[in-house]
Tab-separated table of C-alpha atoms and ligand atoms in Angstrom:
chain	number	residue	atom	x	y	z
A	1	MET	CA	200.224	85.897	-145.473
A	2	GLU	CA	199.808	84.651	-141.960
A	3	PRO	CA	197.341	86.568	-139.857
A	4	ALA	CA	199.933	87.706	-137.605
A	5	ASP	CA	201.867	89.426	-140.521
A	6	ILE	CA	198.944	91.635	-141.583
A	7	ASP	CA	200.040	94.873	-141.042
A	8	THR	CA	197.195	96.665	-139.412
A	9	ILE	CA	196.340	100.008	-138.080
A	10	VAL	CA	197.214	100.518	-134.634
A	11	TYR	CA	197.163	103.909	-132.166
A	12	VAL	CA	199.711	105.213	-130.861
A	13	ASN	CA	199.655	108.400	-128.606
A	14	GLY	CA	197.032	109.947	-130.469
A	15	ALA	CA	198.180	108.793	-134.112
A	16	LEU	CA	196.861	105.781	-136.444
A	17	VAL	CA	199.641	104.338	-137.960
A	18	ARG	CA	200.708	100.848	-139.497
A	19	LYS	CA	201.969	98.294	-136.906
A	20	SER	CA	204.942	97.657	-139.134
A	21	LYS	CA	205.593	101.869	-138.483
A	22	ALA	CA	204.712	101.973	-135.283
A	23	VAL	CA	207.679	103.540	-132.419
A	24	ILE	CA	207.454	104.328	-128.947
A	25	SER	CA	210.133	106.304	-127.412
A	26	ILE	CA	212.818	103.620	-125.683
A	27	TYR	CA	212.125	106.006	-122.351
A	28	ASP	CA	208.419	105.233	-122.015
A	29	SER	CA	207.793	103.450	-118.889
A	30	GLY	CA	206.354	100.454	-120.557
A	31	PHE	CA	209.411	99.613	-122.032
A	32	CYS	CA	212.135	100.489	-118.951
A	33	HIS	CA	209.919	99.361	-116.279
A	34	GLY	CA	206.620	97.215	-117.120
A	35	ASP	CA	204.882	99.875	-115.429
A	36	GLY	CA	201.271	100.418	-117.056
A	37	ALA	CA	197.857	98.822	-117.482
A	38	TYR	CA	196.580	96.674	-120.378
A	39	GLU	CA	193.302	95.173	-121.685
A	40	GLY	CA	192.872	92.337	-124.426
A	41	ILE	CA	189.819	93.137	-126.356
A	42	ARG	CA	187.901	91.483	-129.424
A	43	LEU	CA	186.121	92.675	-132.641
A	44	TYR	CA	183.344	90.089	-133.808
A	45	ASP	CA	181.739	91.152	-136.954
A	46	GLY	CA	182.031	94.795	-136.717
A	47	ARG	CA	181.189	94.666	-133.099
A	48	VAL	CA	183.607	95.202	-130.075
A	49	PHE	CA	182.905	92.702	-127.466
A	50	ARG	CA	182.080	93.915	-123.659
A	51	LEU	CA	183.890	97.246	-124.227
A	52	GLU	CA	182.535	98.868	-121.374
A	53	ASP	CA	183.755	95.878	-119.008
A	54	HIS	CA	187.638	96.480	-120.311
A	55	ILE	CA	186.986	99.670	-120.057
A	56	LYS	CA	186.088	99.835	-116.607
A	57	ARG	CA	188.462	97.306	-115.646
A	58	MET	CA	191.538	99.474	-117.362
A	59	PHE	CA	190.668	102.301	-115.541
A	60	GLU	CA	190.247	100.336	-111.928
A	61	ALA	CA	194.459	98.917	-112.985
A	62	LEU	CA	195.239	102.883	-113.560
A	63	LYS	CA	193.509	103.888	-110.509
A	64	MET	CA	195.710	101.196	-108.325
A	65	LEU	CA	198.865	102.196	-110.180
A	66	ASP	CA	198.023	106.006	-109.857
A	67	ILE	CA	198.119	106.510	-113.430
A	68	ASP	CA	196.468	109.423	-114.993
A	69	PRO	CA	195.619	107.897	-118.619
A	70	GLY	CA	195.174	111.828	-119.734
A	71	VAL	CA	191.159	110.664	-120.918
A	72	ASP	CA	187.911	109.872	-119.329
A	73	GLU	CA	186.672	106.485	-120.009
A	74	VAL	CA	183.932	108.178	-122.990
A	75	GLY	CA	187.943	108.871	-124.737
A	76	MET	CA	189.472	105.638	-124.043
A	77	SER	CA	186.075	103.855	-125.825
A	78	GLN	CA	186.120	106.483	-128.487
A	79	ILE	CA	190.216	105.666	-129.163
A	80	VAL	CA	189.200	101.868	-129.040
A	81	LEU	CA	186.370	102.227	-131.625
A	82	ASP	CA	188.229	104.743	-133.919
A	83	THR	CA	191.309	102.566	-134.055
A	84	PHE	CA	188.911	99.023	-134.978
A	85	ARG	CA	187.489	101.503	-137.543
A	86	ALA	CA	190.751	102.508	-139.197
A	87	ASN	CA	191.172	98.396	-140.031
A	88	GLU	CA	189.866	96.987	-143.048
A	89	GLN	CA	189.070	93.496	-141.252
A	90	ARG	CA	185.896	93.224	-139.403
A	91	THR	CA	186.013	90.254	-137.514
A	92	ASP	CA	189.418	88.242	-135.940
A	93	LEU	CA	190.760	91.656	-134.881
A	94	HIS	CA	192.317	91.051	-131.169
A	95	MET	CA	193.552	94.499	-129.776
A	96	ARG	CA	195.588	94.876	-126.769
A	97	LEU	CA	194.620	98.387	-125.300
A	98	GLN	CA	198.159	99.613	-123.061
A	99	VAL	CA	197.944	102.503	-120.848
A	100	THR	CA	201.830	103.391	-119.669
A	101	ARG	CA	203.015	105.765	-117.083
A	102	GLY	CA	204.626	107.534	-120.346
A	103	ARG	CA	208.112	108.992	-120.742
A	104	LYS	CA	210.786	109.508	-118.090
A	105	ARG	CA	213.702	112.024	-118.073
A	106	VAL	CA	216.140	109.461	-117.300
A	107	THR	CA	215.807	105.798	-116.373
A	108	GLY	CA	214.719	104.684	-112.815
A	109	MET	CA	211.499	103.444	-111.371
A	110	ASN	CA	210.328	106.617	-109.462
A	111	PRO	CA	207.225	107.801	-111.048
A	112	LYS	CA	208.827	111.450	-109.965
A	113	LEU	CA	211.264	110.679	-112.875
A	114	ASN	CA	208.211	110.453	-115.429
A	115	VAL	CA	207.733	113.885	-117.469
A	116	GLY	CA	205.070	113.390	-119.928
A	117	PRO	CA	201.529	112.471	-120.193
A	118	ALA	CA	200.540	108.998	-119.909
A	119	SER	CA	201.052	106.844	-123.039
A	120	ILE	CA	198.247	105.294	-124.598
A	121	VAL	CA	198.396	102.723	-127.486
A	122	ALA	CA	195.789	99.812	-129.049
A	123	PHE	CA	197.993	97.236	-130.821
A	124	VAL	CA	195.822	95.570	-133.248
A	125	ASP	CA	196.504	91.899	-134.446
A	126	VAL	CA	194.784	89.524	-136.883
A	127	LYS	CA	194.109	86.896	-134.095
A	128	PRO	CA	191.517	84.250	-134.152
A	129	PRO	CA	190.549	82.394	-131.042
A	130	ILE	CA	194.458	81.502	-130.205
A	131	PHE	CA	193.971	77.842	-128.720
A	132	ASP	CA	193.405	74.374	-130.627
A	133	LYS	CA	189.211	74.267	-129.481
A	134	SER	CA	189.677	70.272	-129.752
A	135	GLY	CA	191.703	70.426	-126.238
A	136	ILE	CA	194.368	71.757	-125.233
A	137	THR	CA	197.167	70.250	-122.121
A	138	LEU	CA	198.416	72.037	-119.380
A	139	ILE	CA	201.378	71.528	-116.640
A	140	THR	CA	201.514	72.478	-113.212
A	141	SER	CA	203.922	75.473	-112.992
A	142	SER	CA	206.210	75.753	-110.183
A	143	ILE	CA	206.269	79.384	-110.158
A	144	ARG	CA	203.185	80.633	-107.920
A	145	ARG	CA	200.639	83.234	-109.053
A	146	ALA	CA	201.282	86.283	-106.834
A	147	SER	CA	199.419	86.834	-103.615
A	148	PRO	CA	198.160	90.268	-102.761
A	149	ASN	CA	200.804	90.634	-100.677
A	150	VAL	CA	203.384	91.224	-103.507
A	151	MET	CA	201.230	92.190	-106.366
A	152	ASP	CA	197.109	92.059	-106.730
A	153	ALA	CA	196.819	90.123	-109.541
A	154	LYS	CA	193.462	92.027	-110.020
A	155	ILE	CA	195.399	94.638	-111.387
A	156	HIS	CA	195.607	94.102	-114.996
A	157	HIS	CA	199.290	94.950	-115.167
A	158	VAL	CA	201.554	94.703	-118.597
A	159	ASN	CA	204.503	93.118	-116.100
A	160	GLN	CA	203.837	89.652	-116.972
A	161	LEU	CA	206.948	88.090	-116.058
A	162	ASN	CA	205.303	85.962	-113.335
A	163	GLN	CA	202.999	84.443	-115.838
A	164	ILE	CA	206.083	84.037	-118.238
A	165	MET	CA	208.041	82.122	-116.115
A	166	ALA	CA	205.351	79.733	-116.065
A	167	ASN	CA	204.810	79.653	-119.856
A	168	ILE	CA	208.298	78.829	-120.477
A	169	GLU	CA	208.176	76.112	-118.194
A	170	ALA	CA	204.945	74.892	-120.203
A	171	ASN	CA	206.582	75.119	-123.681
A	172	ARG	CA	209.668	73.251	-122.356
A	173	GLN	CA	206.970	70.488	-120.999
A	174	GLY	CA	205.406	70.273	-124.650
A	175	ALA	CA	202.168	71.730	-122.737
A	176	ASP	CA	200.137	74.578	-124.396
A	177	GLU	CA	199.609	76.681	-121.154
A	178	ALA	CA	200.480	75.792	-117.389
A	179	VAL	CA	198.384	75.695	-114.125
A	180	MET	CA	199.476	78.431	-111.803
A	181	LEU	CA	198.898	77.454	-107.711
A	182	ASP	CA	198.617	80.358	-105.092
A	183	ASP	CA	200.948	80.302	-102.525
A	184	ARG	CA	198.625	78.252	-100.551
A	185	GLY	CA	198.652	75.417	-103.238
A	186	PHE	CA	195.197	76.280	-104.534
A	187	VAL	CA	194.563	76.828	-108.410
A	188	ALA	CA	194.353	80.256	-109.144
A	189	GLU	CA	194.711	80.744	-113.226
A	190	THR	CA	196.354	79.275	-116.041
A	191	ASN	CA	199.456	81.738	-117.060
A	192	SER	CA	197.148	83.635	-119.297
A	193	THR	CA	193.525	82.180	-118.552
A	194	THR	CA	190.884	81.515	-116.318
A	195	MET	CA	189.922	77.612	-115.336
A	196	PHE	CA	186.481	76.167	-115.059
A	197	ALA	CA	185.696	72.556	-114.050
A	198	VAL	CA	182.320	70.777	-114.455
A	199	LYS	CA	181.533	68.186	-111.306
A	200	ASN	CA	178.011	66.426	-109.554
A	201	GLY	CA	176.163	69.545	-111.210
A	202	GLU	CA	178.471	72.721	-110.102
A	203	LEU	CA	180.506	74.732	-112.025
A	204	MET	CA	183.304	75.466	-110.059
A	205	THR	CA	186.001	78.287	-110.833
A	206	PRO	CA	188.609	79.753	-108.263
A	207	LYS	CA	187.529	82.584	-105.957
A	208	PRO	CA	188.455	86.056	-107.464
A	209	THR	CA	191.588	86.301	-104.901
A	210	TYR	CA	194.884	85.302	-106.964
A	211	ILE	CA	193.883	85.901	-110.486
A	212	VAL	CA	192.625	88.423	-113.097
A	213	VAL	CA	188.825	88.722	-112.462
A	214	GLY	CA	187.907	87.496	-116.285
A	215	ILE	CA	185.269	89.090	-118.102
A	216	THR	CA	184.658	85.773	-119.574
A	217	ARG	CA	184.073	84.132	-116.214
A	218	GLY	CA	181.657	86.487	-115.218
A	219	ILE	CA	179.646	85.634	-118.447
A	220	LEU	CA	180.217	82.031	-117.775
A	221	LEU	CA	179.049	82.519	-114.180
A	222	ASP	CA	176.235	84.060	-115.012
A	223	LEU	CA	175.284	81.358	-117.953
A	224	ALA	CA	175.744	78.409	-115.461
A	225	PRO	CA	171.763	78.310	-114.075
A	226	GLU	CA	170.427	78.382	-117.876
A	227	LEU	CA	172.427	74.887	-118.052
A	228	ASP	CA	171.006	73.821	-114.492
A	229	LEU	CA	174.590	74.356	-113.085
A	230	ILE	CA	175.109	75.623	-109.388
A	231	PRO	CA	177.920	78.303	-110.184
A	232	ARG	CA	180.742	78.011	-107.170
A	233	GLU	CA	183.741	80.234	-106.717
A	234	ASP	CA	185.980	78.498	-104.051
A	235	ASP	CA	189.237	77.395	-103.153
A	236	LEU	CA	189.749	74.641	-105.578
A	237	SER	CA	193.010	72.398	-105.694
A	238	LEU	CA	194.286	70.543	-108.787
A	239	TYR	CA	192.045	67.365	-107.287
A	240	ASP	CA	189.040	69.568	-107.980
A	241	PHE	CA	190.147	69.862	-111.650
A	242	ILE	CA	191.877	66.871	-112.222
A	243	THR	CA	188.735	64.586	-111.157
A	244	ALA	CA	186.332	66.914	-112.796
A	245	ASP	CA	183.693	65.402	-115.240
A	246	GLU	CA	185.002	68.015	-117.696
A	247	ALA	CA	187.517	71.347	-117.438
A	248	PHE	CA	187.903	74.063	-119.308
A	249	ILE	CA	190.066	77.231	-119.687
A	250	CYS	CA	188.419	80.721	-120.757
A	251	GLY	CA	189.152	84.311	-121.795
A	252	THR	CA	188.610	86.878	-124.323
A	253	VAL	CA	191.989	86.104	-126.483
A	254	GLY	CA	191.074	82.156	-126.599
A	255	GLU	CA	187.293	81.922	-126.058
A	256	LEU	CA	186.342	78.466	-124.117
A	257	VAL	CA	188.794	75.649	-124.668
A	258	PRO	CA	188.689	72.020	-123.419
A	259	ILE	CA	191.590	70.712	-121.264
A	260	LYS	CA	192.410	67.213	-121.886
A	261	SER	CA	195.098	66.797	-119.659
A	262	ILE	CA	196.969	68.556	-116.597
A	263	ASP	CA	200.442	66.880	-115.813
A	264	GLY	CA	199.548	63.890	-118.346
A	265	LYS	CA	195.990	63.194	-116.296
A	266	PRO	CA	193.411	62.962	-118.449
A	267	ILE	CA	190.147	64.927	-117.084
A	268	GLY	CA	186.965	63.509	-117.664
A	269	THR	CA	185.849	59.876	-119.126
A	270	LYS	CA	188.197	57.947	-120.917
A	271	GLY	CA	187.170	57.652	-124.424
A	272	ALA	CA	184.352	60.558	-123.652
A	273	PRO	CA	183.672	62.804	-126.305
A	274	MET	CA	186.121	66.140	-125.981
A	275	PRO	CA	184.172	68.792	-125.532
A	276	GLY	CA	182.218	67.090	-123.011
A	277	PRO	CA	178.052	68.374	-123.189
A	278	PHE	CA	178.333	70.925	-120.869
A	279	THR	CA	181.444	72.746	-122.417
A	280	GLN	CA	180.010	72.310	-125.532
A	281	ALA	CA	176.959	73.996	-124.490
A	282	LEU	CA	178.396	77.177	-123.122
A	283	MET	CA	180.743	77.291	-125.524
A	284	ARG	CA	177.486	77.283	-128.042
A	285	ARG	CA	175.796	79.827	-125.597
A	286	TYR	CA	179.478	81.853	-125.557
A	287	LYS	CA	179.201	81.944	-129.155
A	288	ALA	CA	175.456	82.859	-129.335
A	289	ILE	CA	176.289	85.909	-127.377
A	290	THR	CA	179.547	87.371	-128.862
A	291	ASP	CA	177.498	86.747	-132.486
A	292	THR	CA	174.835	89.432	-131.294
A	293	GLU	CA	176.126	92.068	-128.234
A	294	GLY	CA	178.788	94.320	-128.763
A	295	THR	CA	179.609	97.886	-129.508
A	296	VAL	CA	178.969	98.593	-133.032
A	297	LEU	CA	181.893	100.156	-135.017
B	301	LIG	C1	196.063	86.436	-116.397
B	301	LIG	C2	194.918	86.236	-117.349
B	301	LIG	N1	193.444	85.573	-116.855
B	301	LIG	C3	192.527	85.661	-117.430
B	301	LIG	C4	192.251	86.380	-118.196
B	301	LIG	C5	191.113	86.341	-119.016
B	301	LIG	O1	190.655	87.424	-118.841
B	301	LIG	P1	189.184	87.888	-120.109
B	301	LIG	O2	188.299	87.084	-119.475
B	301	LIG	O3	188.512	89.443	-119.166
B	301	LIG	O4	189.331	88.070	-121.122
B	301	LIG	C6	193.378	87.187	-118.853
B	301	LIG	C7	193.115	88.467	-120.036
B	301	LIG	O5	193.840	88.904	-120.218
B	301	LIG	C8	194.434	87.329	-118.016
B	301	LIG	O6	195.539	87.686	-118.219
């Protein structure tokens, strides 16, 4: 059986049920209007990685969206732990913890139409890191990442059409992910991950203005000095990535993955091994952290 088809146990509004049997009202605000927040969380060998960070970011998004989840941070963490515990598999489990504004009396975007409590769902999938660790190809999307004027990208919300449309462009062009620029032309992130470049002794990543402020991103910026790299958060353009010594993407769902090319332009020196030495060292350090840290089930 393919990992994606394994009938895991998921959580739906207080009940632990098989993924194949899980249902929610068509009047749920998430289904009708994409109105909610989510977190992607990984389980490594029976340990939930960076649980507190995920719960904190979830509650920040809910505050911004004015959604009361009906449980506090401790209660939400317990849902995550109980749901993972209900599954036999102890590694390569990925959870999408999602909170929406809940059920509506009738369709319509106005939150006054909501009747029930918020919906809390924890999807669980058997999902090893999703990208080919030997490297991926990117194209630049024609669709811009939303600016804080339109929709603050820091809010980790479920309404992902902006990124899905960029992802479609990548699919059409045979690439793995799409680079999304901000409305000034600087690199924001890929449609689902954070971007990093290594050049002249610096570990560079876009400023946290048009992006989801990644938990993986924070870990890597903290690791930079161990590798004698200077961490730099800045306005970066495609130039900084295409002319970098090394570049990679990162995130909970795919971990660290080197970028082979952007728009057909190869990254790094021709014929050099991929991943490059710094990316490889960061991949090793990240693995050491995920191998040892986390909230034990
Ligand atoms: C658009 C986007 N960028 C980056 C990330 C990576 O964030 P993290 O490192 O916290 O998984 C995510 C994760 O969901 C994301 O949706």
